[in-house]
Structures are given as structure tokens and as C-alpha cells.
Coordinates of C-alpha atoms in Angstrom, one line a residue:
Chain A
X1 CA -3.7 -10.3 12.7
X2 CA -7.0 -11.7 13.9
X3 CA -8.1 -11.2 17.5
X4 CA -9.8 -13.9 19.5
X5 CA -13.4 -14.7 18.6
X6 CA -13.2 -12.4 15.6
X7 CA -16.0 -12.8 13.1
X8 CA -15.3 -10.0 10.6
X9 CA -12.4 -9.3 8.3
X10 CA -9.1 -7.9 9.5
X11 CA -8.3 -4.3 8.8
X12 CA -7.1 -3.7 5.3
X13 CA -3.4 -3.1 4.6
X14 CA -3.6 -2.9 0.8
X15 CA -5.9 -0.7 -1.4
X16 CA -7.4 -3.9 -2.9
X17 CA -8.5 -5.2 0.5
X18 CA -10.0 -1.8 1.3
X19 CA -12.1 -2.1 -1.9
X20 CA -13.1 -5.7 -0.9
X21 CA -14.1 -4.5 2.6
X22 CA -16.2 -1.7 1.0
X23 CA -17.9 -4.2 -1.3
X24 CA -18.5 -6.6 1.6
X25 CA -20.3 -3.8 3.6
X26 CA -22.4 -3.0 0.5
X27 CA -23.4 -6.7 0.0
X28 CA -24.2 -7.2 3.7
X29 CA -26.4 -4.1 3.8
X30 CA -28.4 -5.6 0.8
X31 CA -28.5 -9.0 2.6
X32 CA -29.8 -7.3 5.8
X33 CA -32.6 -5.5 3.9
X34 CA -33.6 -8.7 2.2
X35 CA -33.7 -10.5 5.5
X36 CA -35.8 -7.7 7.1
X37 CA -38.2 -7.9 4.1
X38 CA -38.6 -11.6 4.5
X39 CA -39.2 -11.4 8.2
X40 CA -41.8 -8.7 7.6
X41 CA -43.6 -10.8 4.9
X42 CA -43.6 -13.8 7.3
X43 CA -45.1 -11.6 10.0
X44 CA -47.8 -10.4 7.6
X45 CA -48.6 -13.9 6.6
X46 CA -48.9 -15.1 10.1
X47 CA -51.1 -12.2 11.3
X48 CA -53.4 -11.9 8.3
X49 CA -57.1 -12.6 8.9
X50 CA -58.0 -12.7 5.2
X51 CA -57.9 -15.9 3.1
X52 CA -59.0 -15.9 -0.5
X53 CA -59.4 -19.3 -2.3
X54 CA -60.1 -17.7 -5.7
X55 CA -56.8 -15.9 -6.5
X56 CA -55.6 -17.2 -9.8
X57 CA -52.9 -14.7 -10.8
X58 CA -51.6 -11.2 -10.2
X59 CA -49.6 -9.7 -12.9
X60 CA -48.5 -6.7 -10.9
X61 CA -46.8 -8.6 -8.1
X62 CA -45.2 -11.0 -10.6
X63 CA -43.6 -8.0 -12.3
X64 CA -42.5 -6.6 -9.0
X65 CA -40.9 -9.8 -7.7
X66 CA -39.1 -10.3 -11.1
X67 CA -37.8 -6.8 -11.6
X68 CA -36.7 -6.1 -8.0
X69 CA -34.4 -9.2 -7.7
X70 CA -32.9 -8.4 -11.1
X71 CA -32.1 -4.9 -10.0
X72 CA -30.7 -6.2 -6.7
X73 CA -28.4 -8.6 -8.6
X74 CA -27.2 -5.8 -10.9
X75 CA -26.5 -3.7 -7.8
X76 CA -24.3 -6.5 -6.4
X77 CA -22.7 -7.5 -9.7
X78 CA -21.4 -4.2 -10.9
X79 CA -19.1 -3.4 -7.9
X80 CA -18.1 -7.0 -7.8
X81 CA -17.0 -7.1 -11.4
X82 CA -15.2 -3.8 -11.0
X83 CA -13.1 -5.2 -8.2
X84 CA -12.5 -8.4 -10.2
X85 CA -11.0 -6.5 -13.0
X86 CA -9.1 -4.2 -10.6
X87 CA -7.3 -7.3 -9.3
X88 CA -6.0 -8.1 -12.7
X89 CA -4.8 -4.7 -13.6
X90 CA -1.3 -4.6 -14.9
X91 CA 0.9 -2.8 -12.4
X92 CA 4.6 -2.2 -12.6
X93 CA 6.1 -4.2 -9.8
X94 CA 9.3 -3.0 -8.2
X95 CA 10.1 -6.5 -6.9
X96 CA 9.2 -10.0 -7.7
X97 CA 9.3 -12.7 -5.1
X98 CA 8.7 -16.4 -5.6
X99 CA 6.9 -18.3 -2.8
X100 CA 7.2 -22.1 -3.0
X101 CA 5.1 -24.3 -0.9
X102 CA 6.6 -27.5 0.6
X103 CA 5.5 -30.0 3.2
X104 CA 5.4 -28.2 5.6
X105 CA 7.1 -24.8 5.1
X106 CA 7.4 -22.0 2.7
X107 CA 10.5 -20.9 0.8
X108 CA 11.0 -17.5 -0.6
X109 CA 13.3 -16.5 -3.5
X110 CA 14.3 -12.9 -4.2
X111 CA 16.1 -13.3 -7.5
X112 CA 15.7 -9.9 -9.1
X113 CA 19.0 -8.5 -8.1
X114 CA 20.9 -11.1 -6.1
X115 CA 20.3 -14.8 -5.5
X116 CA 18.6 -14.7 -2.2
X117 CA 16.6 -17.7 -1.0
X118 CA 15.5 -18.9 2.4
X119 CA 13.0 -21.2 4.1
X120 CA 10.3 -20.1 6.5
X121 CA 9.4 -22.6 9.1
X122 CA 6.9 -22.1 11.9
X123 CA 8.3 -21.4 15.3
X124 CA 7.3 -24.2 17.7
X125 CA 5.2 -23.2 20.6
X126 CA 7.9 -24.1 23.1
X127 CA 10.4 -21.7 21.3
X128 CA 8.2 -18.7 21.3
X129 CA 9.2 -15.5 23.2
X130 CA 6.6 -13.7 25.4
X131 CA 4.3 -11.6 23.1
X132 CA 4.8 -13.8 20.1
X133 CA 1.8 -15.5 18.5
X134 CA 1.2 -19.3 18.7
X135 CA 1.1 -21.1 15.3
X136 CA 1.7 -17.8 13.5
X137 CA 5.3 -16.9 13.9
X138 CA 8.0 -18.1 11.5
X139 CA 11.7 -18.2 11.8
X140 CA 12.2 -16.1 8.6
X141 CA 9.8 -13.5 7.5
X142 CA 9.1 -12.5 3.9
X143 CA 10.3 -8.9 4.1
X144 CA 9.1 -6.4 1.5
X145 CA 9.5 -2.6 1.1
X146 CA 6.5 -0.6 2.2
X147 CA 4.4 1.3 -0.4
X148 CA 6.0 -0.5 -3.3
X149 CA 4.1 -2.8 -5.7
X150 CA 5.3 -6.3 -5.2
X151 CA 4.6 -9.3 -7.4
X152 CA 4.5 -12.8 -5.9
X153 CA 4.8 -15.9 -8.0
X154 CA 3.4 -18.8 -6.1
X155 CA 3.9 -22.5 -6.8
X156 CA 4.6 -25.7 -4.9
X157 CA 7.1 -28.5 -4.9
X158 CA 5.0 -31.4 -3.7
X159 CA 1.3 -31.1 -3.0
X160 CA -1.3 -28.3 -3.2
X161 CA -0.9 -25.4 -0.8
X162 CA -2.4 -22.0 -0.6
X163 CA -0.5 -18.7 0.1
X164 CA -2.8 -16.5 2.1
X165 CA -2.5 -13.1 3.8
X166 CA -6.0 -11.9 4.8
X167 CA -5.1 -8.3 5.6
X168 CA -3.6 -7.9 2.1
X169 CA -6.6 -9.6 0.5
X170 CA -4.5 -12.3 -1.0
X171 CA -5.4 -15.9 -1.4
X172 CA -3.6 -17.9 -4.2
X173 CA -3.3 -21.6 -4.6
X174 CA 0.2 -23.1 -4.8
X175 CA -0.1 -25.8 -7.4
X176 CA 2.8 -28.1 -8.3
X177 CA 3.9 -27.5 -11.9
X178 CA 1.9 -24.2 -12.2
X179 CA 2.9 -20.6 -11.5
X180 CA 0.3 -18.4 -10.1
X181 CA 0.8 -14.6 -9.9
X182 CA -0.6 -12.1 -7.5
X183 CA 0.4 -8.5 -6.6
X184 CA 0.0 -6.2 -3.6
X185 CA 1.1 -2.9 -2.1
X186 CA 1.4 -2.5 1.6
X187 CA 0.1 0.9 2.7
X188 CA 2.0 1.0 6.0
X189 CA 4.8 -0.9 7.7
X190 CA 4.0 -3.8 9.9
X191 CA 3.9 -7.6 10.3
X192 CA 1.1 -9.4 8.6
X193 CA 0.2 -13.1 9.2
X194 CA -1.5 -15.8 7.2
X195 CA -1.8 -19.5 7.2
X196 CA -1.7 -22.2 4.5
X197 CA -5.3 -22.6 3.2
X198 CA -5.2 -25.8 1.2
X199 CA -5.0 -29.2 3.0
X200 CA -1.6 -30.5 2.5
X201 CA -1.0 -33.2 5.0
X202 CA -0.3 -33.7 8.7
X203 CA 1.2 -30.3 9.4
X204 CA -1.1 -28.2 7.2
X205 CA -2.0 -26.0 10.1
X206 CA 1.6 -25.4 11.0
X207 CA 3.1 -23.6 8.0
X208 CA 2.3 -20.0 8.5
X209 CA 3.1 -17.0 6.2
X210 CA 4.6 -13.9 7.7
X211 CA 5.1 -10.8 5.6
X212 CA 7.0 -7.9 7.1
X213 CA 6.7 -4.5 5.4
X214 CA 9.6 -2.1 6.2
X215 CA 11.0 1.1 4.8
X216 CA 13.2 0.7 1.7
X217 CA 16.5 1.4 3.5
X218 CA 15.6 -1.2 6.1
X219 CA 14.7 -3.6 3.3
X220 CA 18.1 -3.1 1.6
X221 CA 19.9 -3.6 5.0
X222 CA 17.9 -6.8 5.5
X223 CA 18.8 -8.2 2.0
X224 CA 22.5 -7.4 2.6
X225 CA 22.4 -9.2 6.0
X226 CA 20.6 -12.2 4.5
X227 CA 23.1 -12.5 1.7
X228 CA 26.0 -12.3 4.1
X229 CA 24.5 -15.1 6.3
X230 CA 23.8 -17.3 3.3
Chain B
X1 CA -7.6 1.7 29.4
X2 CA -6.6 1.7 25.7
X3 CA -7.1 -2.1 25.6
X4 CA -10.6 -1.7 27.0
X5 CA -11.4 0.9 24.3
X6 CA -10.1 -1.3 21.6
X7 CA -12.1 -4.2 22.9
X8 CA -15.4 -2.3 22.9
X9 CA -14.6 -0.9 19.4
X10 CA -13.9 -4.4 18.0
X11 CA -17.1 -6.0 19.5
X12 CA -19.6 -4.1 17.3
X13 CA -23.3 -4.6 17.4
X14 CA -24.5 -6.9 14.6
X15 CA -28.1 -6.2 13.5
X16 CA -29.9 -9.5 13.0
X17 CA -26.4 -11.0 13.4
X18 CA -25.6 -9.8 9.9
X19 CA -24.4 -6.2 9.7
X20 CA -21.9 -4.7 12.2
X21 CA -23.7 -1.4 12.6
X22 CA -21.1 0.2 14.9
X23 CA -17.9 -0.5 12.8
X24 CA -19.3 -0.3 9.3
X25 CA -19.1 3.2 7.8
X26 CA -22.5 4.7 7.0
X27 CA -24.5 1.7 8.5
X28 CA -25.6 3.4 11.7
X29 CA -26.7 6.5 9.9
X30 CA -28.6 4.6 7.2
X31 CA -30.5 2.4 9.8
X32 CA -31.4 5.5 11.9
X33 CA -32.6 7.4 8.9
X34 CA -34.5 4.4 7.8
X35 CA -36.2 4.1 11.2
X36 CA -37.1 7.8 11.1
X37 CA -38.4 7.5 7.6
X38 CA -40.4 4.5 8.5
X39 CA -42.1 6.1 11.5
X40 CA -42.8 9.3 9.5
X41 CA -44.2 7.6 6.5
X42 CA -46.4 5.2 8.5
X43 CA -47.7 7.8 10.8
X44 CA -48.5 10.3 8.0
X45 CA -50.3 7.6 6.1
X46 CA -52.3 6.6 9.2
X47 CA -53.2 10.2 9.9
X48 CA -54.5 10.6 6.4
X49 CA -56.3 7.3 5.9
X50 CA -56.8 5.8 9.4
X51 CA -55.9 2.4 7.9
X52 CA -53.7 0.6 10.4
X53 CA -52.5 -2.4 8.3
X54 CA -51.8 -0.4 5.2
X55 CA -49.9 2.1 7.3
X56 CA -47.6 -0.6 8.5
X57 CA -46.9 -1.6 4.9
X58 CA -46.2 2.0 4.0
X59 CA -44.0 2.4 7.0
X60 CA -42.0 -0.7 6.0
X61 CA -41.7 0.6 2.4
X62 CA -40.5 3.9 3.9
X63 CA -37.9 2.1 5.9
X64 CA -36.5 0.2 2.9
X65 CA -36.4 3.3 0.7
X66 CA -34.9 5.6 3.2
X67 CA -32.3 3.1 4.4
X68 CA -31.2 2.4 0.8
X69 CA -31.2 6.1 -0.2
X70 CA -29.2 7.2 2.9
X71 CA -26.8 4.2 2.5
X72 CA -26.0 4.9 -1.2
X73 CA -25.7 8.6 -0.7
X74 CA -23.3 8.2 2.2
X75 CA -21.3 5.4 0.5
X76 CA -20.9 7.5 -2.6
X77 CA -19.6 10.5 -0.7
X78 CA -17.3 8.1 1.3
X79 CA -15.9 6.6 -1.9
X80 CA -15.2 10.1 -3.4
X81 CA -13.4 11.1 -0.2
X82 CA -11.3 7.9 -0.2
X83 CA -10.3 8.6 -3.8
X84 CA -9.4 12.2 -2.9
X85 CA -7.4 10.9 0.1
X86 CA -5.5 8.5 -2.0
X87 CA -4.7 11.2 -4.6
X88 CA -3.5 13.6 -1.9
X89 CA -1.4 10.9 -0.3
X90 CA 0.2 10.0 -3.7
X91 CA 0.8 13.7 -4.5
X92 CA 2.5 14.3 -1.1
X93 CA 4.6 11.2 -1.6
X94 CA 5.6 12.1 -5.1
X95 CA 6.4 15.7 -4.1
X96 CA 8.7 14.5 -1.3
X97 CA 10.4 11.9 -3.5
X98 CA 10.9 14.0 -6.7
X99 CA 11.3 17.5 -5.3
X100 CA 14.5 19.1 -6.6
X101 CA 15.1 16.4 -9.2
X102 CA 14.9 16.6 -12.9
X103 CA 11.6 14.8 -13.0
X104 CA 9.9 17.1 -10.5
X105 CA 6.5 17.9 -12.2
X106 CA 6.3 21.3 -10.5
X107 CA 9.7 22.4 -11.9
X108 CA 9.3 25.2 -14.4
X109 CA 11.0 24.3 -17.7
X110 CA 13.6 26.7 -18.9
X111 CA 13.5 28.8 -15.7
X112 CA 17.0 27.7 -14.8
X113 CA 18.6 28.1 -18.2
X114 CA 21.1 31.0 -18.4
X115 CA 20.4 33.8 -21.0
X116 CA 22.1 33.6 -24.4
X117 CA 25.3 35.7 -25.3
X118 CA 24.5 39.4 -25.6

């Protein structure tokens, strides 16, 4: 999860987010170099003693400042498109989960094997235990097996919502009447937090998403327990 | 103690407020190489030509080229290592999961079959 006053991304938990972080570093280095170049040019302009009122054109510099930006854009576009197509690769998910957005909670349905469905409400601040995170904890987590490709089908029952888990690199709108699909693999066990990212009413800030990745045997035990409680 | 180390690691130094040089792989090396290349190129040009302003321009060009070159070289090696790491991790996982089963890829076909009647 994010730490206080964090500016950058969270650590990546899925391979896709690792690629996105890599691309972000690449793009930021290009941005830094462009900024340094602009600052240098401004410094040169301010400190020059020469003025020439008779310059009409200069073919060489025109070619330079046309070709260089084109090359820069290609250097940014190629890795970007690669990741874009990587996101849409057909993987063979081991599990499909439906995440439905409501005002103001999420509901999850595991219907592959048994009919398991539950709601996930935010834990109110007064009900938190020491060590739990304010506005992030939920009463029921979306538990998934670690290192297994998971497909999530996202929709909404009432208004627009958005299902987001930054550390997995997932952001997908929950649109009523539409089914959006995303997929992820968690590289390690843990608890991963996200928050609704599409304004949906008074409690838009109070419907978090909590994904818990556990080993497969723990996941099977959890599903058995949830089915018994239902 | 561990908390203090994590805190200092998380608060990286952002060059021009843009790039976190401490926590971004290859960034620190690229900037340092760029600085070295800039000083070298500018100084050499000045020693040869004694033109101050032009040497500044050459030094700046040296910075850009050296930084970019070092950055791409380091990132390319980094990406190759990450691919190898993922392949090794998948290989270890598959070996553990499939070892001893019928679909074990390292199992020699026909090695277990008994010889025919004599």
C-alpha cells in the first residue's frame, strides 16, 4: 500500500506493473533530459551578447528540431505500444471472479466451481484494530491464489465505479450494463489495497478494494469456510 | 532501525523534482556517467580550441549523449536479466510442480518401459 506523502508508484506485485514501472522510468529519463535541455537553452539565450536582426532562416536547425522530436516520440511510443498489447494478451486464467460495484461497496462472485458470493464493505474507523489502515480495510477481502492467472470481470449495479489496485497495475471502470475484463498474476502472497476511482456519490471515498493473495491450499480452505458460512 | 532504513530508502532524491535518482535502476549511473562525459568533452574541446562558449555547448552535448548511451545500455542489460530471472523462476516452479509426474519435461521417454519377452 502507499506510505504517507508518497509521490511515486507502489512496488509492483504483478509482471505487468513491473513493465509499467520500467516504462515510467524510461519516460521520466527522457522528460528529465528534455527539461535539462530547455533550461540550458534558456540560460544561453539570457547570457548571449550577440543579436542579429538579419537572420531569415536556417535549414540545418530546422531539420534538427524536426528530426530529434520525431526520434524522441518513437523512443517513447515503441515501449508504450509493446506494453499496451501485452495487456491484451490472451492468457489462460485459472479462476474468474466477478467484481460488481454498488453504492457504496463491492461484491465478489466466485462462480467457477461453487456458487460463492459476498459483499465487501469498508471497515468504519471506530471498528479498526490497532495496525489496520484507515479507509482501506474491508470486512471481506477478495482472496486469490498466488502465482495463478486470475480473470476479473467488472461491472456495476447502479452508477459508474472503478476497480483499482495500483500495485497490480489494474484500473478498470465498472459500468452498469457493461462487462469489462482484466487479468493479473500476483507474484507473491500479501494484501493489496485499492480505492474506487470513479465518483459515485457521497461515499465514493469509502468503498475500498482489498485483494489477498494466498497459497493455493489456503485459498481452498478459505472457499470452503466461506461456503459453510453462507 | 529497520524502519529508519526503509524511510531513507523510500525518500529518494528527485533530480529537478522529476526523476528519483536513488530508487530508479540505472538512473544514478547514467547521470554520473553523463556528468563525467560532459566535463571530459567540454574540457578537451576547450584545451584544443580555447573557445569558452563553444566548449560549454560541446560539454552539454556530451552530457546528453553520454547519459542517454549509459541509460539505454544499462536498461537493456537490466531487461535481459529480468527476462532471465523470470525464466529461471518459472523453470524452478515447473520443476517442483511436475517432478515425478507423467508430464515432467525432464523425464526420459521409454526409460521406464520394461524390456520385451526374450
